CSV table of C-alpha atoms and ligand atoms in Angstrom, one decimal:
chain,number,residue,atom,x,y,z
Y,34,MET,CA,42.5,-9.2,-2.9
Y,35,ASN,CA,43.2,-10.7,0.6
Y,36,PRO,CA,42.0,-14.3,0.4
Y,37,ASN,CA,40.9,-14.2,4.0
Y,38,LYS,CA,38.6,-11.3,3.4
Y,39,LEU,CA,34.9,-12.3,3.7
Y,40,ILE,CA,32.8,-12.1,0.6
Y,41,TYR,CA,29.0,-12.0,1.0
Y,42,LEU,CA,27.1,-13.8,-1.8
Y,43,ASP,CA,24.0,-14.7,0.2
Y,44,ASN,CA,21.8,-11.7,-0.4
Y,45,ASN,CA,18.7,-13.9,-0.9
Y,46,ALA,CA,19.0,-14.9,2.8
Y,47,THR,CA,19.3,-11.3,3.9
Y,48,THR,CA,20.7,-8.0,2.6
Y,49,PRO,CA,22.9,-5.6,4.6
Y,50,THR,CA,20.9,-2.5,5.7
Y,51,ASP,CA,21.8,0.4,3.4
Y,52,PRO,CA,23.5,3.1,5.5
Y,53,ARG,CA,21.1,5.7,4.1
Y,54,VAL,CA,18.3,3.6,5.5
Y,55,VAL,CA,19.9,3.4,9.0
Y,56,GLU,CA,20.3,7.2,8.9
Y,57,ALA,CA,16.6,7.7,8.2
Y,58,MET,CA,15.7,5.4,11.0
Y,59,LEU,CA,17.9,6.8,13.8
Y,60,PRO,CA,15.8,9.8,14.9
Y,61,TYR,CA,12.8,7.4,15.5
Y,62,PHE,CA,14.4,5.6,18.3
Y,63,THR,CA,15.2,8.5,20.7
Y,64,GLN,CA,13.8,11.7,19.4
Y,65,HIS,CA,10.6,10.8,17.6
Y,66,PHE,CA,9.8,7.8,19.7
Y,67,GLY,CA,6.0,8.2,19.8
Y,68,ASN,CA,3.4,5.5,19.4
Y,69,ALA,CA,1.7,6.0,16.0
Y,70,ALA,CA,-1.6,5.0,17.6
Y,71,SER,CA,-1.5,7.9,20.1
Y,72,ARG,CA,-4.0,10.2,18.5
Y,73,ASN,CA,-4.1,13.0,21.1
Y,74,HIS,CA,-0.6,14.5,21.3
Y,75,PRO,CA,2.3,15.5,19.0
Y,76,PHE,CA,4.5,12.6,19.9
Y,77,GLY,CA,1.9,10.3,18.4
Y,78,TRP,CA,1.2,12.5,15.4
Y,79,GLU,CA,4.9,12.7,14.5
Y,80,ALA,CA,5.1,8.9,14.5
Y,81,GLU,CA,1.9,8.5,12.5
Y,82,ASN,CA,3.2,11.0,9.9
Y,83,ALA,CA,6.4,9.0,9.6
Y,84,VAL,CA,4.4,5.8,9.1
Y,85,ASP,CA,2.1,7.5,6.6
Y,86,LYS,CA,5.2,8.6,4.6
Y,87,ALA,CA,6.7,5.2,4.6
Y,88,ARG,CA,3.4,3.6,3.6
Y,89,GLU,CA,3.4,5.9,0.6
Y,90,GLN,CA,7.0,5.1,-0.3
Y,91,ILE,CA,6.3,1.4,-0.2
Y,92,ALA,CA,2.9,1.7,-2.1
Y,93,ASN,CA,4.7,3.8,-4.8
Y,94,LEU,CA,7.3,1.1,-5.3
Y,95,ILE,CA,4.5,-1.4,-6.2
Y,96,ASN,CA,2.1,1.0,-7.7
Y,97,VAL,CA,-0.8,0.5,-5.2
Y,98,ASP,CA,-2.8,2.7,-2.8
Y,99,SER,CA,-1.1,3.2,0.5
Y,100,ARG,CA,-4.3,2.0,2.3
Y,101,GLU,CA,-3.6,-1.4,0.8
Y,102,ILE,CA,-0.4,-1.9,2.8
Y,103,ILE,CA,-0.7,-3.9,6.1
Y,104,PHE,CA,2.5,-3.8,8.1
Y,105,THR,CA,3.7,-7.0,9.7
Y,106,SER,CA,6.9,-8.3,11.3
Y,107,GLY,CA,8.2,-9.8,8.0
Y,108,ALA,CA,7.3,-12.0,5.1
Y,109,THR,CA,6.7,-15.0,7.2
Y,110,GLU,CA,4.0,-13.3,9.1
Y,111,ALA,CA,2.5,-11.8,5.9
Y,112,ASP,CA,2.4,-15.3,4.3
Y,113,ASN,CA,0.7,-16.7,7.4
Y,114,LEU,CA,-1.8,-13.8,7.5
Y,115,ALA,CA,-2.7,-14.1,3.8
Y,116,ILE,CA,-3.1,-17.9,3.8
Y,117,LYS,CA,-4.7,-18.5,7.2
Y,118,GLY,CA,-6.6,-15.2,7.0
Y,119,VAL,CA,-8.1,-16.0,3.6
Y,120,PHE,CA,-9.0,-19.5,4.7
Y,121,GLU,CA,-10.9,-18.2,7.7
Y,122,MET,CA,-12.5,-15.2,6.0
Y,123,TYR,CA,-13.7,-17.1,2.9
Y,124,ALA,CA,-14.7,-20.3,4.7
Y,125,LYS,CA,-18.3,-20.0,3.4
Y,126,LYS,CA,-17.1,-19.9,-0.2
Y,127,GLY,CA,-14.8,-23.0,0.0
Y,128,ASN,CA,-11.8,-24.6,1.7
Y,129,HIS,CA,-9.4,-25.4,-1.2
Y,130,ILE,CA,-6.0,-23.7,-1.7
Y,131,ILE,CA,-3.5,-24.3,-4.5
Y,132,THR,CA,0.2,-23.7,-4.2
Y,133,LEU,CA,3.5,-25.0,-5.5
Y,134,LYS,CA,5.9,-27.6,-4.2
Y,135,THR,CA,8.8,-25.1,-4.5
Y,136,GLU,CA,7.2,-22.4,-2.2
Y,137,HIS,CA,9.0,-21.0,0.8
Y,138,LYS,CA,8.4,-22.8,4.1
Y,139,ALA,CA,6.3,-19.9,5.4
Y,140,VAL,CA,3.8,-20.7,2.7
Y,141,LEU,CA,4.0,-24.5,2.8
Y,142,ASP,CA,3.8,-24.7,6.5
Y,143,SER,CA,0.8,-22.2,6.6
Y,144,CYS,CA,-0.8,-24.6,4.1
Y,145,LYS,CA,-0.1,-27.6,6.3
Y,146,LYS,CA,-1.8,-25.8,9.2
Y,147,VAL,CA,-4.8,-25.1,7.0
Y,148,GLU,CA,-5.0,-28.8,6.2
Y,149,LYS,CA,-5.0,-29.6,9.9
Y,150,LEU,CA,-7.9,-27.1,10.3
Y,151,GLY,CA,-10.0,-29.0,7.7
Y,152,GLY,CA,-8.8,-27.3,4.5
Y,153,GLU,CA,-7.6,-29.0,1.3
Y,154,VAL,CA,-4.4,-28.1,-0.4
Y,155,THR,CA,-3.1,-29.0,-3.8
Y,156,TYR,CA,0.7,-28.8,-4.1
Y,157,LEU,CA,1.5,-28.5,-7.8
Y,158,ASP,CA,4.7,-29.8,-9.4
Y,159,VAL,CA,7.0,-27.6,-11.4
Y,160,ASN,CA,8.9,-28.6,-14.5
Y,161,ARG,CA,12.7,-29.0,-14.9
Y,162,GLU,CA,13.0,-25.2,-15.3
Y,163,GLY,CA,11.2,-24.7,-12.0
Y,164,LEU,CA,8.1,-23.3,-13.7
Y,165,VAL,CA,4.4,-24.0,-12.9
Y,166,ASP,CA,2.3,-25.8,-15.6
Y,167,LEU,CA,-0.5,-23.4,-16.3
Y,168,GLU,CA,-2.8,-26.1,-17.6
Y,169,ALA,CA,-2.3,-28.1,-14.5
Y,170,LEU,CA,-3.0,-25.0,-12.4
Y,171,GLU,CA,-6.2,-24.3,-14.3
Y,172,ALA,CA,-7.3,-28.0,-14.0
Y,173,ALA,CA,-6.7,-28.0,-10.3
Y,174,ILE,CA,-9.2,-25.1,-9.6
Y,175,THR,CA,-12.5,-26.4,-8.4
Y,176,ASP,CA,-15.7,-24.7,-7.1
Y,177,LYS,CA,-14.2,-25.0,-3.6
Y,178,THR,CA,-11.0,-23.2,-4.5
Y,179,ILE,CA,-10.6,-19.9,-2.6
Y,180,LEU,CA,-6.9,-19.1,-3.1
Y,181,VAL,CA,-4.0,-19.7,-5.4
Y,182,SER,CA,-0.7,-18.9,-3.7
Y,183,ILE,CA,2.3,-18.9,-6.1
Y,184,MET,CA,5.6,-17.1,-5.4
Y,185,PHE,CA,6.9,-14.4,-7.7
Y,186,ALA,CA,10.6,-15.4,-7.7
Y,187,ASN,CA,12.1,-18.5,-6.0
Y,188,ASN,CA,14.5,-17.8,-3.2
Y,189,GLU,CA,16.8,-20.7,-4.2
Y,190,THR,CA,16.9,-20.5,-7.9
Y,191,GLY,CA,15.6,-17.0,-8.7
Y,192,VAL,CA,13.1,-18.5,-11.2
Y,193,ILE,CA,10.3,-16.1,-11.9
Y,194,GLN,CA,6.8,-17.6,-12.5
Y,195,PRO,CA,4.5,-16.4,-15.3
Y,196,MET,CA,2.6,-14.1,-13.0
Y,197,LYS,CA,0.3,-12.4,-15.6
Y,198,GLU,CA,-0.8,-15.7,-17.0
Y,199,ILE,CA,-1.5,-17.0,-13.5
Y,200,GLY,CA,-3.4,-13.8,-12.6
Y,201,ASP,CA,-5.5,-14.2,-15.8
Y,202,ILE,CA,-6.5,-17.7,-14.9
Y,203,CYS,CA,-7.4,-16.7,-11.3
Y,204,ALA,CA,-9.5,-13.8,-12.6
Y,205,ARG,CA,-11.3,-16.0,-15.1
Y,206,LYS,CA,-12.0,-18.6,-12.4
Y,207,GLY,CA,-13.0,-16.1,-9.8
Y,208,VAL,CA,-10.4,-17.1,-7.2
Y,209,LEU,CA,-8.0,-14.9,-5.2
Y,210,PHE,CA,-4.4,-14.8,-6.2
Y,211,MET,CA,-1.8,-14.4,-3.5
Y,212,SER,CA,2.0,-14.2,-4.1
Y,213,ASP,CA,5.0,-14.3,-1.9
Y,214,ALA,CA,7.0,-11.6,-3.7
Y,215,THR,CA,9.7,-11.3,-1.1
Y,216,GLN,CA,12.5,-12.0,-3.6
Y,217,ALA,CA,11.3,-9.9,-6.4
Y,218,ILE,CA,10.2,-6.6,-4.8
Y,219,GLY,CA,12.9,-3.9,-4.9
Y,220,LYS,CA,14.9,-5.9,-7.5
Y,221,ILE,CA,12.6,-5.9,-10.5
Y,222,PRO,CA,9.4,-4.0,-11.3
Y,223,VAL,CA,6.4,-5.6,-9.5
Y,224,ASP,CA,2.9,-4.2,-10.2
Y,225,PRO,CA,0.3,-6.5,-8.6
Y,226,LYS,CA,-2.7,-4.6,-10.1
Y,227,ALA,CA,-1.4,-5.1,-13.6
Y,228,LEU,CA,-0.8,-8.8,-12.9
Y,229,GLY,CA,-4.0,-9.6,-11.1
Y,230,ILE,CA,-2.4,-10.3,-7.7
Y,231,HIS,CA,-4.8,-9.7,-4.8
Y,232,LEU,CA,-2.5,-10.3,-1.8
Y,233,MET,CA,1.3,-10.0,-1.8
Y,234,ALA,CA,3.8,-10.6,1.0
Y,235,PHE,CA,7.3,-9.0,1.2
Y,236,THR,CA,9.9,-8.0,3.7
Y,237,ALA,CA,12.3,-5.1,4.3
Y,238,HIS,CA,15.4,-7.1,5.1
Y,239,LYS,CA,15.7,-8.6,1.6
Y,240,MET,CA,15.7,-5.1,0.0
Y,241,TYR,CA,18.3,-3.3,2.1
Y,242,GLY,CA,16.0,-2.4,4.9
Y,243,PRO,CA,16.0,-3.6,8.5
Y,244,LYS,CA,15.0,-7.0,9.8
Y,245,GLY,CA,11.7,-7.6,11.6
Y,246,VAL,CA,9.4,-5.5,9.4
Y,247,GLY,CA,7.4,-6.6,6.3
Y,248,ALA,CA,4.1,-6.0,4.7
Y,249,LEU,CA,1.1,-7.7,3.1
Y,250,PHE,CA,-0.5,-5.9,0.2
Y,251,VAL,CA,-4.3,-6.5,0.3
Y,252,ASN,CA,-6.4,-5.4,-2.7
Y,253,ARG,CA,-9.1,-2.9,-1.7
Y,254,LYS,CA,-11.2,-2.7,-4.8
Y,255,ASN,CA,-12.5,-5.0,-7.5
Y,256,PRO,CA,-12.4,-7.2,-5.6
Y,257,ARG,CA,-12.4,-5.9,-2.0
Y,258,VAL,CA,-10.3,-8.5,-0.3
Y,259,LYS,CA,-10.3,-9.1,3.5
Y,260,VAL,CA,-8.3,-11.4,5.7
Y,261,THR,CA,-9.2,-12.5,9.2
Y,262,SER,CA,-6.6,-11.2,11.7
Y,263,GLN,CA,-4.2,-13.7,13.1
Y,264,LEU,CA,-3.0,-11.3,15.9
Y,265,ASP,CA,-5.8,-9.7,17.8
Y,266,GLY,CA,-5.6,-6.7,20.0
Y,267,GLY,CA,-5.8,-3.0,19.4
Y,268,GLY,CA,-7.3,-3.3,15.9
Y,269,HIS,CA,-4.3,-1.6,14.2
Y,270,GLU,CA,-3.9,-1.9,10.4
Y,271,ARG,CA,-7.6,-1.8,9.6
Y,272,GLY,CA,-8.2,-4.6,12.0
Y,273,MET,CA,-6.1,-7.0,10.1
Y,274,ARG,CA,-3.0,-6.9,12.3
Y,275,SER,CA,-2.9,-5.6,15.8
Y,276,GLY,CA,0.2,-4.5,17.6
Y,277,THR,CA,2.1,-1.2,18.1
Y,278,LEU,CA,3.7,-0.3,14.9
Y,279,ASN,CA,7.5,-0.7,14.6
Y,280,VAL,CA,8.0,2.9,13.7
Y,281,PRO,CA,11.8,3.0,13.2
Y,282,GLY,CA,11.6,-0.2,11.2
Y,283,ILE,CA,8.7,1.0,9.1
Y,284,VAL,CA,10.6,4.3,8.4
Y,285,GLY,CA,13.6,2.2,7.3
Y,286,PHE,CA,11.4,0.0,5.1
Y,287,GLY,CA,10.0,3.1,3.4
Y,288,LYS,CA,13.4,4.6,2.8
Y,289,ALA,CA,14.6,1.2,1.4
Y,290,ALA,CA,11.6,1.1,-0.9
Y,291,GLU,CA,12.4,4.6,-2.2
Y,292,LEU,CA,16.0,3.8,-2.8
Y,293,CYS,CA,15.1,0.6,-4.7
Y,294,GLN,CA,12.6,2.5,-6.8
Y,295,THR,CA,15.2,4.9,-8.0
Y,296,GLU,CA,18.2,2.5,-8.2
Y,297,MET,CA,16.8,-0.9,-9.1
Y,298,SER,CA,17.0,-0.8,-12.9
Y,299,GLU,CA,20.7,0.3,-12.9
Y,300,GLU,CA,21.5,-2.1,-10.1
Y,301,ALA,CA,19.8,-5.0,-11.9
Y,302,GLN,CA,21.9,-4.3,-15.0
Y,303,ARG,CA,25.1,-4.2,-13.1
Y,304,LEU,CA,24.4,-7.3,-11.1
Y,305,SER,CA,23.2,-9.4,-14.0
Y,306,GLY,CA,26.5,-8.5,-15.7
Y,307,LEU,CA,28.4,-9.8,-12.7
Y,308,ARG,CA,26.2,-12.8,-12.3
Y,309,ASP,CA,26.7,-13.8,-15.9
Y,310,LYS,CA,30.5,-13.4,-15.6
Y,311,LEU,CA,30.4,-15.6,-12.5
Y,312,GLU,CA,28.3,-18.2,-14.2
Y,313,THR,CA,30.3,-18.2,-17.4
Y,314,GLU,CA,33.5,-18.7,-15.6
Y,315,LEU,CA,32.2,-21.4,-13.3
Y,316,CYS,CA,30.5,-23.2,-16.2
Y,317,LYS,CA,34.0,-23.7,-17.7
Y,318,ILE,CA,34.5,-26.4,-15.1
Y,319,GLU,CA,33.3,-29.7,-16.6
Y,320,GLU,CA,30.0,-31.3,-15.4
Y,321,THR,CA,28.6,-28.0,-14.0
Y,322,TYR,CA,24.9,-27.3,-14.3
Y,323,ILE,CA,22.7,-24.3,-13.7
Y,324,ASN,CA,19.5,-25.1,-11.9
Y,325,GLY,CA,16.2,-23.7,-13.0
Y,326,SER,CA,15.2,-21.5,-16.0
Y,327,THR,CA,17.9,-19.1,-17.1
Y,328,GLU,CA,15.4,-17.2,-19.2
Y,329,ASN,CA,12.8,-16.4,-16.5
Y,330,ARG,CA,15.1,-15.5,-13.7
Y,331,MET,CA,16.1,-12.8,-11.2
Y,332,PRO,CA,19.2,-10.8,-12.4
Y,333,HIS,CA,21.3,-11.3,-9.3
Y,334,VAL,CA,21.0,-15.1,-8.6
Y,335,THR,CA,22.6,-18.3,-9.8
Y,336,ASN,CA,22.1,-21.8,-8.5
Y,337,ILE,CA,24.8,-24.1,-9.7
Y,338,SER,CA,25.6,-27.8,-9.2
Y,339,PHE,CA,29.0,-29.3,-9.6
Y,340,LYS,CA,28.5,-33.0,-10.2
Y,341,HIS,CA,29.8,-35.2,-7.4
Y,342,VAL,CA,31.1,-32.3,-5.4
Y,343,GLU,CA,29.2,-32.1,-2.1
Y,344,GLY,CA,28.2,-28.5,-1.4
Y,345,GLU,CA,29.0,-28.3,2.3
Y,346,GLY,CA,32.4,-29.8,1.7
Y,347,LEU,CA,33.1,-27.4,-1.1
Y,348,MET,CA,32.3,-24.5,1.2
Y,349,MET,CA,35.0,-25.8,3.6
Y,350,THR,CA,37.6,-25.6,0.9
Y,351,PHE,CA,37.4,-21.8,1.1
Y,352,ASN,CA,37.0,-21.9,4.9
Y,353,GLN,CA,33.5,-20.5,4.6
Y,354,ASN,CA,35.2,-17.2,3.6
Y,355,ILE,CA,32.5,-16.8,1.0
Y,356,GLY,CA,29.0,-16.5,2.4
Y,357,VAL,CA,26.9,-18.6,0.1
Y,358,SER,CA,24.2,-21.1,0.6
Y,359,SER,CA,24.3,-24.8,-0.2
Y,360,GLY,CA,21.1,-26.7,-0.5
Y,361,SER,CA,18.1,-25.0,1.2
Y,362,ALA,CA,19.1,-22.0,3.3
Y,363,CYS,CA,16.3,-22.7,5.8
Y,364,THR,CA,17.1,-26.3,6.4
Y,365,SER,CA,20.9,-26.1,5.9
Y,366,ALA,CA,21.4,-27.1,9.5
Y,367,SER,CA,20.4,-30.6,8.3
Y,368,LEU,CA,22.1,-32.2,5.3
Y,369,GLU,CA,18.8,-33.0,3.5
Y,370,PRO,CA,19.0,-32.0,-0.1
Y,371,SER,CA,17.0,-28.9,-1.1
Y,372,TYR,CA,13.3,-29.8,-1.6
Y,373,VAL,CA,13.2,-27.1,-4.3
Y,374,LEU,CA,16.0,-28.7,-6.3
Y,375,ILE,CA,14.4,-32.2,-5.8
Y,376,ALA,CA,11.1,-30.7,-7.2
Y,377,LEU,CA,13.0,-29.6,-10.3
Y,378,GLY,CA,13.9,-33.2,-10.8
Y,379,LEU,CA,17.5,-33.2,-9.8
Y,380,GLY,CA,19.0,-36.5,-8.7
Y,381,ASP,CA,21.0,-36.8,-5.5
Y,382,ASP,CA,24.3,-36.3,-7.3
Y,383,LEU,CA,23.3,-32.8,-8.4
Y,384,ALA,CA,21.0,-31.8,-5.6
Y,385,HIS,CA,23.7,-32.4,-2.9
Y,386,SER,CA,26.2,-30.5,-4.9
Y,387,SER,CA,24.6,-27.1,-5.4
Y,388,LEU,CA,25.6,-23.6,-4.4
Y,389,ARG,CA,23.2,-20.6,-4.5
Y,390,LEU,CA,25.1,-17.4,-5.2
Y,391,SER,CA,23.1,-14.3,-4.7
Y,392,LEU,CA,24.7,-10.9,-5.4
Y,393,GLY,CA,23.6,-7.6,-4.0
Y,394,ARG,CA,24.0,-3.8,-4.0
Y,395,PHE,CA,27.3,-3.9,-2.3
Y,396,THR,CA,28.9,-6.8,-4.3
Y,397,THR,CA,32.0,-5.6,-6.2
Y,398,ASP,CA,33.8,-6.8,-9.4
Y,399,GLU,CA,36.8,-7.8,-7.3
Y,400,GLU,CA,34.7,-9.9,-5.0
Y,401,ILE,CA,33.3,-11.8,-8.0
Y,402,ASP,CA,36.8,-12.4,-9.4
Y,403,ALA,CA,37.9,-13.7,-6.1
Y,404,ALA,CA,34.8,-15.9,-5.7
Y,405,ILE,CA,35.4,-17.4,-9.2
Y,406,GLU,CA,39.0,-18.3,-8.3
Y,407,GLN,CA,38.2,-19.8,-4.9
Y,408,ILE,CA,35.1,-21.7,-6.0
Y,409,SER,CA,36.8,-23.1,-9.1
Y,410,GLY,CA,39.9,-24.1,-7.0
Y,411,GLY,CA,37.6,-25.7,-4.5
Y,412,VAL,CA,35.7,-27.8,-7.0
Y,413,ASN,CA,39.0,-29.0,-8.7
Y,414,HIS,CA,40.5,-29.8,-5.3
Y,415,MET,CA,37.4,-31.8,-4.2
Y,416,ARG,CA,37.4,-33.8,-7.4
Y,417,ASP,CA,41.1,-34.5,-7.2
Y,418,LEU,CA,40.5,-36.2,-3.8
Y,419,SER,CA,37.3,-38.0,-4.7
Y,420,PRO,CA,37.2,-41.7,-5.5
Y,421,ILE,CA,33.6,-41.2,-6.8
Y,422,TRP,CA,34.8,-38.7,-9.3
Y,423,GLU,CA,37.6,-41.0,-10.4
Y,424,MET,CA,35.1,-43.8,-10.9
Y,425,TYR,CA,32.8,-41.5,-12.8
Y,426,LYS,CA,35.6,-40.4,-15.1
Y,427,GLU,CA,36.5,-44.0,-15.7
Y,428,GLY,CA,33.0,-44.5,-17.0
Y,429,ILE,CA,31.8,-46.7,-14.2
Y,430,ASP,CA,28.0,-46.5,-13.9
Y,431,LEU,CA,27.7,-45.3,-10.3
Y,432,ASP,CA,24.0,-46.2,-10.1
Y,433,ALA,CA,24.8,-49.8,-10.8
Y,434,VAL,CA,27.5,-50.0,-8.1
Y,435,GLU,CA,26.4,-52.1,-5.1
Y,436,TRP,CA,27.8,-50.1,-2.1
Y,437,SER,CA,28.3,-52.6,0.8
Y,438,GLU,CA,27.4,-51.6,4.3
Y,439,HIS,CA,29.4,-52.6,7.3
B,519,LIG,C1,13.1,-14.6,3.3
B,519,LIG,C2,11.8,-15.1,2.8
B,519,LIG,C3,10.7,-15.2,3.6
B,519,LIG,C4,10.7,-14.9,5.0
B,519,LIG,O1,10.8,-13.5,5.3
B,519,LIG,P1,11.0,-13.0,6.8
B,519,LIG,O2,10.8,-11.5,6.7
B,519,LIG,O3,12.4,-13.3,7.1
B,519,LIG,O4,10.0,-13.6,7.6
B,519,LIG,C5,9.5,-15.6,3.0
B,519,LIG,N1,9.5,-15.9,1.7
B,519,LIG,C6,10.5,-15.9,0.9
B,519,LIG,C7,10.4,-16.2,-0.6
B,519,LIG,C8,11.7,-15.5,1.4
B,519,LIG,O5,12.8,-15.4,0.6
């Protein structure tokens, strides 16, 4: 394989749009361009029918009623709508929300906003595996708690939380359960009704659909859940989210959901095989650690730390020819270590030296072989040049070294 050919292993950041999805979308730009809210002519009806079909395709993927799907501009907006919308809607019942320290920023920052508005938020720790402590969760619920927001699968580590157990606790305590399921939907089976999830955010561009369209699942019965709209206007989406629907985007989202439904089990099997190969080969390098639970994890993701090899530097050894993520994708403009890895208890030596490798539908065997070669070569090269690594190998306790400042 040409060493300069780009390899994409950052599918947790975004996935390429499947060509079959693009094909389904195209007629809705120029031919069937109607506004789905135009009720009195065929242009509108055509658009509305296309939206209805997509709503069904998406609802089918997660085994819910199509009336429970509220279209948004993506998962960020769906997270905002769920958290701020529940906070406003259930203000009479209480003002307390529980979430995890390892959530996506869309959830954490929505919670921060809720705190500014007078709400109280508990940010639960996770253990070394990245998993919530169910007893701590239960103990944190008070009579003021209105919402528990815990993500399905983590975007950095792929760690899957015990959703059914969390759902059972929420049901027993009578609090709503919201989940950011962006990283799980379309990759593994997700059935919110069976798990006791009442609100669930996800997005098309992480499941081979287009960017700029997502959804919030809102449970309609037992209990009937409502959220206060955060965008006000024409009263679209049952009054929960106004704005002219992105018809081509929604059509693409629907097609993407349909493809995932038929292809995901085979795809997951293939990708976990490739991921395991990648992981096994990279773990042959000494002082290499996998971050987060390897038992409760998405099939296509690995998060690996190479001790004393700084992630950004490592990426330069292969000229950024492999699209991967070091540290937190969303803050990777800064060189702050990932707050998710810090929450898992990693020290600086490992938190700064992590790579997240996320495979996808279009990842090939050859690409994985090339990635193994380039990443292994890069780690060895970095260590050969590193005085820190040399000291470490000589058995010097680096924590005890007094580094002088000039
Ligand atoms: C990507 C991602 C989001 C943001 O989704 P957008 O559609 O890009 O707004 C939210 N949560 C998680 C877990 C994600 O991975």
